Amino acid sequence: MNKVLITSALPYINGTKHVGNLIGSMLPADFYARFQRQQGKEVLYICGTDEHGTPAELGAQAAGLNIEQYCQQNHCLQRDIYRSFDISFDYFGRTSTKMNRKCTQEIFARLNDHGYIFEKSIKQYYSSIDKRFLPDRYIEGTCPRCHYTDARGDQCDKCGALLSPEELLSPRSALSGSTDLQQIAGNHLFFDLGLLEPQLKSWISNQDGWPPLVRGIANQWLKEGLKARCITRDLHWGVPVPLPAYHDKVFYVWFDAPMGYISMTQEWAAANGWPESWQAWWLAPEDVNLVQFMAKDNVPFHTLFWPAMLKGSGQDWLSASYIKGVNWLTYEGDKFSTSRRRGVFTDKALELFPADYWRYGLFAMIPESSDADFSFQAFAQIINKDLADSLGNFINRTFKIIENHFGGILPAGFLLDDRLRQDIGLQVKSYLTQMEEIQFRKTGHHIRKMWDIGNEYISQAQPWQVLKTDRPQVIHILKNCLYLLNIFSCALAPIIPALAGRIRQALALQQTPFPSLESAMDAHWLDKEIHLDLQVDCLVKKIPPERVEALTAAFSGSQDTDSTRR
């Protein structure tokens, strides 16, 4: 298939996200999207802000804004930050649009018509202090499983357990902190997941290529048995329930949010002047690979709940070909926290280092097989060792000789070292395999092996010594080095596009779009006279130890400026 539809989990609207959120979904999706474009595939990368639900209401209240203003402001803020990180969304939308309302209500109507929706009376917390019913995210308390004292009424941030408000120990209002709560019965709508369990089991059992993390989470839920989920909330902000008896309720945010992938595709199509073209992505399953990226706490919703909604609708919707679930990136041994501003947040991160430093550092740290820990010391070690000492060293050694002894110009003629071509070819082949399989840690290993080959080659060839006796041979050595640099730039293009572009600028090669890595193995461009652009700024600067110490100290405490979280 030549069409690849890529989605990353929708970042919640409540302020800027930390870098753990970035590597949890958006950056891995961008690595893959850029790679597939490089391979000549037709790629559509969809994302956007998730704007309904309790945290949006709480955030707006804390900011002194009405909810629409709050969401508009934070949508623009996040959009601009992601652009600065060079994330190449084809469309970055919102879930609060009319299109998503229409999508969500239509899918609900189909589920209702097919008998998957039922009404049930449940007890809900009412706060006499706040004078309102408190939906799940308006309730906080102690997790019954891990005893974390700040668990929410729908999920524990510490252990990841999905909860209901009545399970919390010592519940309190997230609005006022009041513990003066009563449970009052009221009618709500439920989605009967259990009726779709056989279809989900059959589908998931055929996904042998999915990561063990994703299959394990999905199968554990299936093993425990799927229960009906309440899909309505007593909130003002959200997609209205299109039933007269429920005019004062909206859909649970997790019911409408994943429909945003479809509605945002519809908006993308309309914005480009072909409003019906979205169907070729979502209603033509045999022609498209859908690859979804998310942190592990989102896996149940993307492997079970949302697929059940689509399957229950009776339409032939596209199903995920591959779901890339990512473990958590912690900060200095503990979790990042949006509510406590603990860790490094995306707006501040770009004030500290260029986007490519973050892209490569997080790429090298990506928690694929288990949780990983971020520290400025580890981050600096990656940048200094990989980008400065390995890649940067090879670039500097090559360019200095060309500048000092050839004035930046290498004459026509070139002999490619056959052993070098074979060695680098093996790494290129492995790189391509790992990128196709979305194994980023393994991909990074082969990128670093490429740089090792380059440094070993120039050290053994010793062009600085050969200059004394055989100047023509030095030209061939240096052109072999440029051959490697072209390959390096193409391998790095999905990961650190700005740095890859500067390498190509120095080589006087086309900077965008980046050619495929296979085409970079062709060395014919080196037969002609080569004029290098050696005015390119220093490609990689090291992070000194004193900077690491200062940043570690500056970010060690809580920066409590945001009272909401997701």
Short mmCIF file of N, CA and C in Angstrom, two decimals, residues 422-505:
data_model
loop_
_atom_site.label_atom_id
_atom_site.label_comp_id
_atom_site.label_asym_id
_atom_site.label_seq_id
_atom_site.Cartn_x
_atom_site.Cartn_y
_atom_site.Cartn_z
N GLN A 422 30.06 -1.40 0.97
CA GLN A 422 29.44 -2.61 1.53
C GLN A 422 29.11 -2.42 3.01
N ASP A 423 30.06 -1.85 3.75
CA ASP A 423 29.85 -1.68 5.20
C ASP A 423 28.68 -0.75 5.48
N ILE A 424 28.65 0.38 4.78
CA ILE A 424 27.58 1.33 5.04
C ILE A 424 26.26 0.79 4.50
N GLY A 425 26.34 -0.01 3.43
CA GLY A 425 25.13 -0.60 2.86
C GLY A 425 24.42 -1.52 3.83
N LEU A 426 25.18 -2.26 4.63
CA LEU A 426 24.58 -3.15 5.62
C LEU A 426 23.81 -2.35 6.67
N GLN A 427 24.39 -1.22 7.09
CA GLN A 427 23.72 -0.38 8.09
C GLN A 427 22.48 0.29 7.50
N VAL A 428 22.57 0.70 6.25
CA VAL A 428 21.41 1.31 5.58
C VAL A 428 20.26 0.31 5.52
N LYS A 429 20.58 -0.93 5.14
CA LYS A 429 19.54 -1.96 5.05
C LYS A 429 18.88 -2.19 6.40
N SER A 430 19.68 -2.27 7.45
CA SER A 430 19.13 -2.49 8.79
C SER A 430 18.32 -1.29 9.25
N TYR A 431 18.82 -0.09 8.96
CA TYR A 431 18.09 1.14 9.31
C TYR A 431 16.70 1.12 8.68
N LEU A 432 16.63 0.81 7.39
CA LEU A 432 15.35 0.81 6.68
C LEU A 432 14.39 -0.22 7.28
N THR A 433 14.92 -1.37 7.64
CA THR A 433 14.08 -2.42 8.24
C THR A 433 13.51 -1.94 9.57
N GLN A 434 14.36 -1.37 10.41
CA GLN A 434 13.91 -0.95 11.74
C GLN A 434 12.95 0.23 11.66
N MET A 435 13.15 1.14 10.73
CA MET A 435 12.21 2.26 10.60
C MET A 435 10.86 1.76 10.09
N GLU A 436 10.87 0.83 9.18
CA GLU A 436 9.60 0.27 8.70
C GLU A 436 8.86 -0.44 9.84
N GLU A 437 9.62 -1.08 10.73
CA GLU A 437 9.03 -1.80 11.85
C GLU A 437 8.78 -0.89 13.06
N ILE A 438 9.10 0.39 12.93
CA ILE A 438 8.89 1.41 13.97
C ILE A 438 9.61 1.02 15.25
N GLN A 439 10.87 0.62 15.10
CA GLN A 439 11.74 0.29 16.24
C GLN A 439 12.81 1.38 16.32
N PHE A 440 12.52 2.45 17.04
CA PHE A 440 13.37 3.62 16.99
C PHE A 440 14.69 3.44 17.73
N ARG A 441 14.68 2.73 18.84
CA ARG A 441 15.95 2.50 19.55
C ARG A 441 16.92 1.71 18.67
N LYS A 442 16.41 0.70 17.97
CA LYS A 442 17.25 -0.09 17.08
C LYS A 442 17.69 0.74 15.88
N THR A 443 16.82 1.60 15.40
CA THR A 443 17.20 2.51 14.32
C THR A 443 18.37 3.38 14.75
N GLY A 444 18.29 3.92 15.97
CA GLY A 444 19.37 4.76 16.48
C GLY A 444 20.69 4.03 16.55
N HIS A 445 20.63 2.76 16.89
CA HIS A 445 21.87 1.96 16.93
C HIS A 445 22.53 1.93 15.56
N HIS A 446 21.76 1.77 14.52
CA HIS A 446 22.35 1.69 13.17
C HIS A 446 22.81 3.05 12.67
N ILE A 447 22.14 4.11 13.10
CA ILE A 447 22.64 5.46 12.76
C ILE A 447 24.01 5.67 13.37
N ARG A 448 24.16 5.31 14.63
CA ARG A 448 25.45 5.49 15.31
C ARG A 448 26.53 4.59 14.70
N LYS A 449 26.14 3.40 14.25
CA LYS A 449 27.10 2.52 13.57
C LYS A 449 27.58 3.16 12.26
N MET A 450 26.69 3.87 11.57
CA MET A 450 27.10 4.60 10.37
C MET A 450 28.18 5.62 10.70
N TRP A 451 27.97 6.37 11.78
CA TRP A 451 28.97 7.37 12.16
C TRP A 451 30.29 6.72 12.56
N ASP A 452 30.19 5.57 13.23
CA ASP A 452 31.42 4.84 13.59
C ASP A 452 32.20 4.44 12.34
N ILE A 453 31.47 4.00 11.32
CA ILE A 453 32.12 3.62 10.06
C ILE A 453 32.84 4.82 9.47
N GLY A 454 32.20 5.98 9.51
CA GLY A 454 32.82 7.18 8.97
C GLY A 454 34.08 7.57 9.71
N ASN A 455 34.02 7.58 11.03
CA ASN A 455 35.19 7.96 11.82
C ASN A 455 36.32 6.95 11.69
N GLU A 456 35.96 5.67 11.62
CA GLU A 456 36.98 4.64 11.43
C GLU A 456 37.64 4.78 10.05
N TYR A 457 36.83 5.07 9.04
CA TYR A 457 37.36 5.20 7.68
C TYR A 457 38.37 6.36 7.59
N ILE A 458 38.00 7.52 8.10
CA ILE A 458 38.89 8.68 7.95
C ILE A 458 40.14 8.51 8.82
N SER A 459 39.99 7.83 9.97
CA SER A 459 41.16 7.60 10.83
C SER A 459 42.15 6.66 10.16
N GLN A 460 41.63 5.63 9.50
CA GLN A 460 42.52 4.68 8.83
C GLN A 460 43.09 5.22 7.53
N ALA A 461 42.28 6.01 6.80
CA ALA A 461 42.74 6.57 5.53
C ALA A 461 43.77 7.68 5.73
N GLN A 462 43.69 8.39 6.86
CA GLN A 462 44.65 9.44 7.24
C GLN A 462 44.94 10.42 6.08
N PRO A 463 43.92 11.13 5.59
CA PRO A 463 44.16 12.05 4.47
C PRO A 463 45.18 13.14 4.80
N TRP A 464 45.30 13.54 6.05
CA TRP A 464 46.28 14.54 6.44
C TRP A 464 47.72 14.05 6.23
N GLN A 465 47.92 12.73 6.31
CA GLN A 465 49.25 12.18 6.04
C GLN A 465 49.46 11.96 4.53
N VAL A 466 48.40 11.44 3.89
CA VAL A 466 48.50 11.14 2.45
C VAL A 466 48.73 12.41 1.64
N LEU A 467 48.31 13.55 2.16
CA LEU A 467 48.51 14.84 1.48
C LEU A 467 49.99 15.07 1.14
N LYS A 468 50.87 14.55 1.98
CA LYS A 468 52.31 14.80 1.80
C LYS A 468 52.86 14.07 0.57
N THR A 469 52.18 12.99 0.13
CA THR A 469 52.75 12.18 -0.95
C THR A 469 51.82 11.96 -2.13
N ASP A 470 50.48 12.03 -1.90
CA ASP A 470 49.56 11.64 -2.97
C ASP A 470 48.28 12.48 -2.89
N ARG A 471 48.37 13.71 -3.38
CA ARG A 471 47.23 14.63 -3.30
C ARG A 471 46.00 14.10 -4.06
N PRO A 472 46.13 13.51 -5.27
CA PRO A 472 44.95 12.96 -5.95
C PRO A 472 44.22 11.90 -5.12
N GLN A 473 44.97 11.08 -4.38
CA GLN A 473 44.33 10.06 -3.56
C GLN A 473 43.53 10.69 -2.42
N VAL A 474 43.99 11.81 -1.91
CA VAL A 474 43.28 12.50 -0.84
C VAL A 474 41.91 12.97 -1.33
N ILE A 475 41.86 13.38 -2.60
CA ILE A 475 40.58 13.82 -3.17
C ILE A 475 39.58 12.67 -3.13
N HIS A 476 40.03 11.46 -3.48
CA HIS A 476 39.14 10.30 -3.44
C HIS A 476 38.71 9.99 -2.00
N ILE A 477 39.63 10.10 -1.07
CA ILE A 477 39.30 9.85 0.35
C ILE A 477 38.23 10.83 0.82
N LEU A 478 38.45 12.10 0.51
CA LEU A 478 37.52 13.14 0.98
C LEU A 478 36.15 12.99 0.31
N LYS A 479 36.15 12.59 -0.96
CA LYS A 479 34.86 12.39 -1.62
C LYS A 479 34.13 11.17 -1.05
N ASN A 480 34.85 10.17 -0.60
CA ASN A 480 34.22 9.05 0.10
C ASN A 480 33.58 9.53 1.40
N CYS A 481 34.23 10.48 2.04
CA CYS A 481 33.66 11.06 3.26
C CYS A 481 32.38 11.84 2.94
N LEU A 482 32.39 12.57 1.84
CA LEU A 482 31.18 13.29 1.43
C LEU A 482 30.06 12.32 1.06
N TYR A 483 30.45 11.21 0.46
CA TYR A 483 29.49 10.14 0.13
C TYR A 483 28.78 9.69 1.41
N LEU A 484 29.55 9.50 2.48
CA LEU A 484 28.97 9.10 3.75
C LEU A 484 28.08 10.21 4.32
N LEU A 485 28.51 11.45 4.22
CA LEU A 485 27.74 12.55 4.77
C LEU A 485 26.38 12.68 4.09
N ASN A 486 26.34 12.43 2.81
CA ASN A 486 25.05 12.45 2.12
C ASN A 486 24.13 11.36 2.68
N ILE A 487 24.68 10.18 2.90
CA ILE A 487 23.90 9.08 3.49
C ILE A 487 23.45 9.45 4.90
N PHE A 488 24.38 10.02 5.68
CA PHE A 488 24.03 10.43 7.05
C PHE A 488 22.86 11.41 7.04
N SER A 489 22.91 12.38 6.14
CA SER A 489 21.86 13.40 6.10
C SER A 489 20.50 12.79 5.80
N CYS A 490 20.47 11.82 4.90
CA CYS A 490 19.20 11.18 4.55
C CYS A 490 18.69 10.29 5.68
N ALA A 491 19.62 9.65 6.40
CA ALA A 491 19.22 8.83 7.55
C ALA A 491 18.68 9.70 8.69
N LEU A 492 19.23 10.90 8.83
CA LEU A 492 18.84 11.80 9.91
C LEU A 492 17.60 12.63 9.58
N ALA A 493 17.24 12.69 8.31
CA ALA A 493 16.16 13.59 7.89
C ALA A 493 14.86 13.38 8.66
N PRO A 494 14.42 12.14 8.94
CA PRO A 494 13.18 12.00 9.71
C PRO A 494 13.33 12.39 11.19
N ILE A 495 14.56 12.33 11.69
CA ILE A 495 14.78 12.52 13.13
C ILE A 495 15.11 13.96 13.45
N ILE A 496 16.12 14.50 12.79
CA ILE A 496 16.54 15.88 13.04
C ILE A 496 16.65 16.61 11.70
N PRO A 497 15.51 17.01 11.15
CA PRO A 497 15.49 17.55 9.78
C PRO A 497 16.29 18.83 9.60
N ALA A 498 16.34 19.70 10.60
CA ALA A 498 17.07 20.96 10.44
C ALA A 498 18.57 20.70 10.29
N LEU A 499 19.12 19.84 11.17
CA LEU A 499 20.54 19.52 11.08
C LEU A 499 20.84 18.77 9.78
N ALA A 500 19.97 17.85 9.41
CA ALA A 500 20.15 17.12 8.14
C ALA A 500 20.16 18.09 6.97
N GLY A 501 19.31 19.10 7.02
CA GLY A 501 19.27 20.10 5.96
C GLY A 501 20.54 20.93 5.90
N ARG A 502 21.11 21.24 7.07
CA ARG A 502 22.36 22.03 7.08
C ARG A 502 23.53 21.22 6.55
N ILE A 503 23.53 19.92 6.79
CA ILE A 503 24.57 19.06 6.21
C ILE A 503 24.47 19.09 4.69
N ARG A 504 23.25 18.98 4.20
CA ARG A 504 23.06 18.99 2.75
C ARG A 504 23.38 20.36 2.16
N GLN A 505 23.10 21.40 2.91
CA GLN A 505 23.47 22.75 2.44
C GLN A 505 24.98 22.85 2.30
#
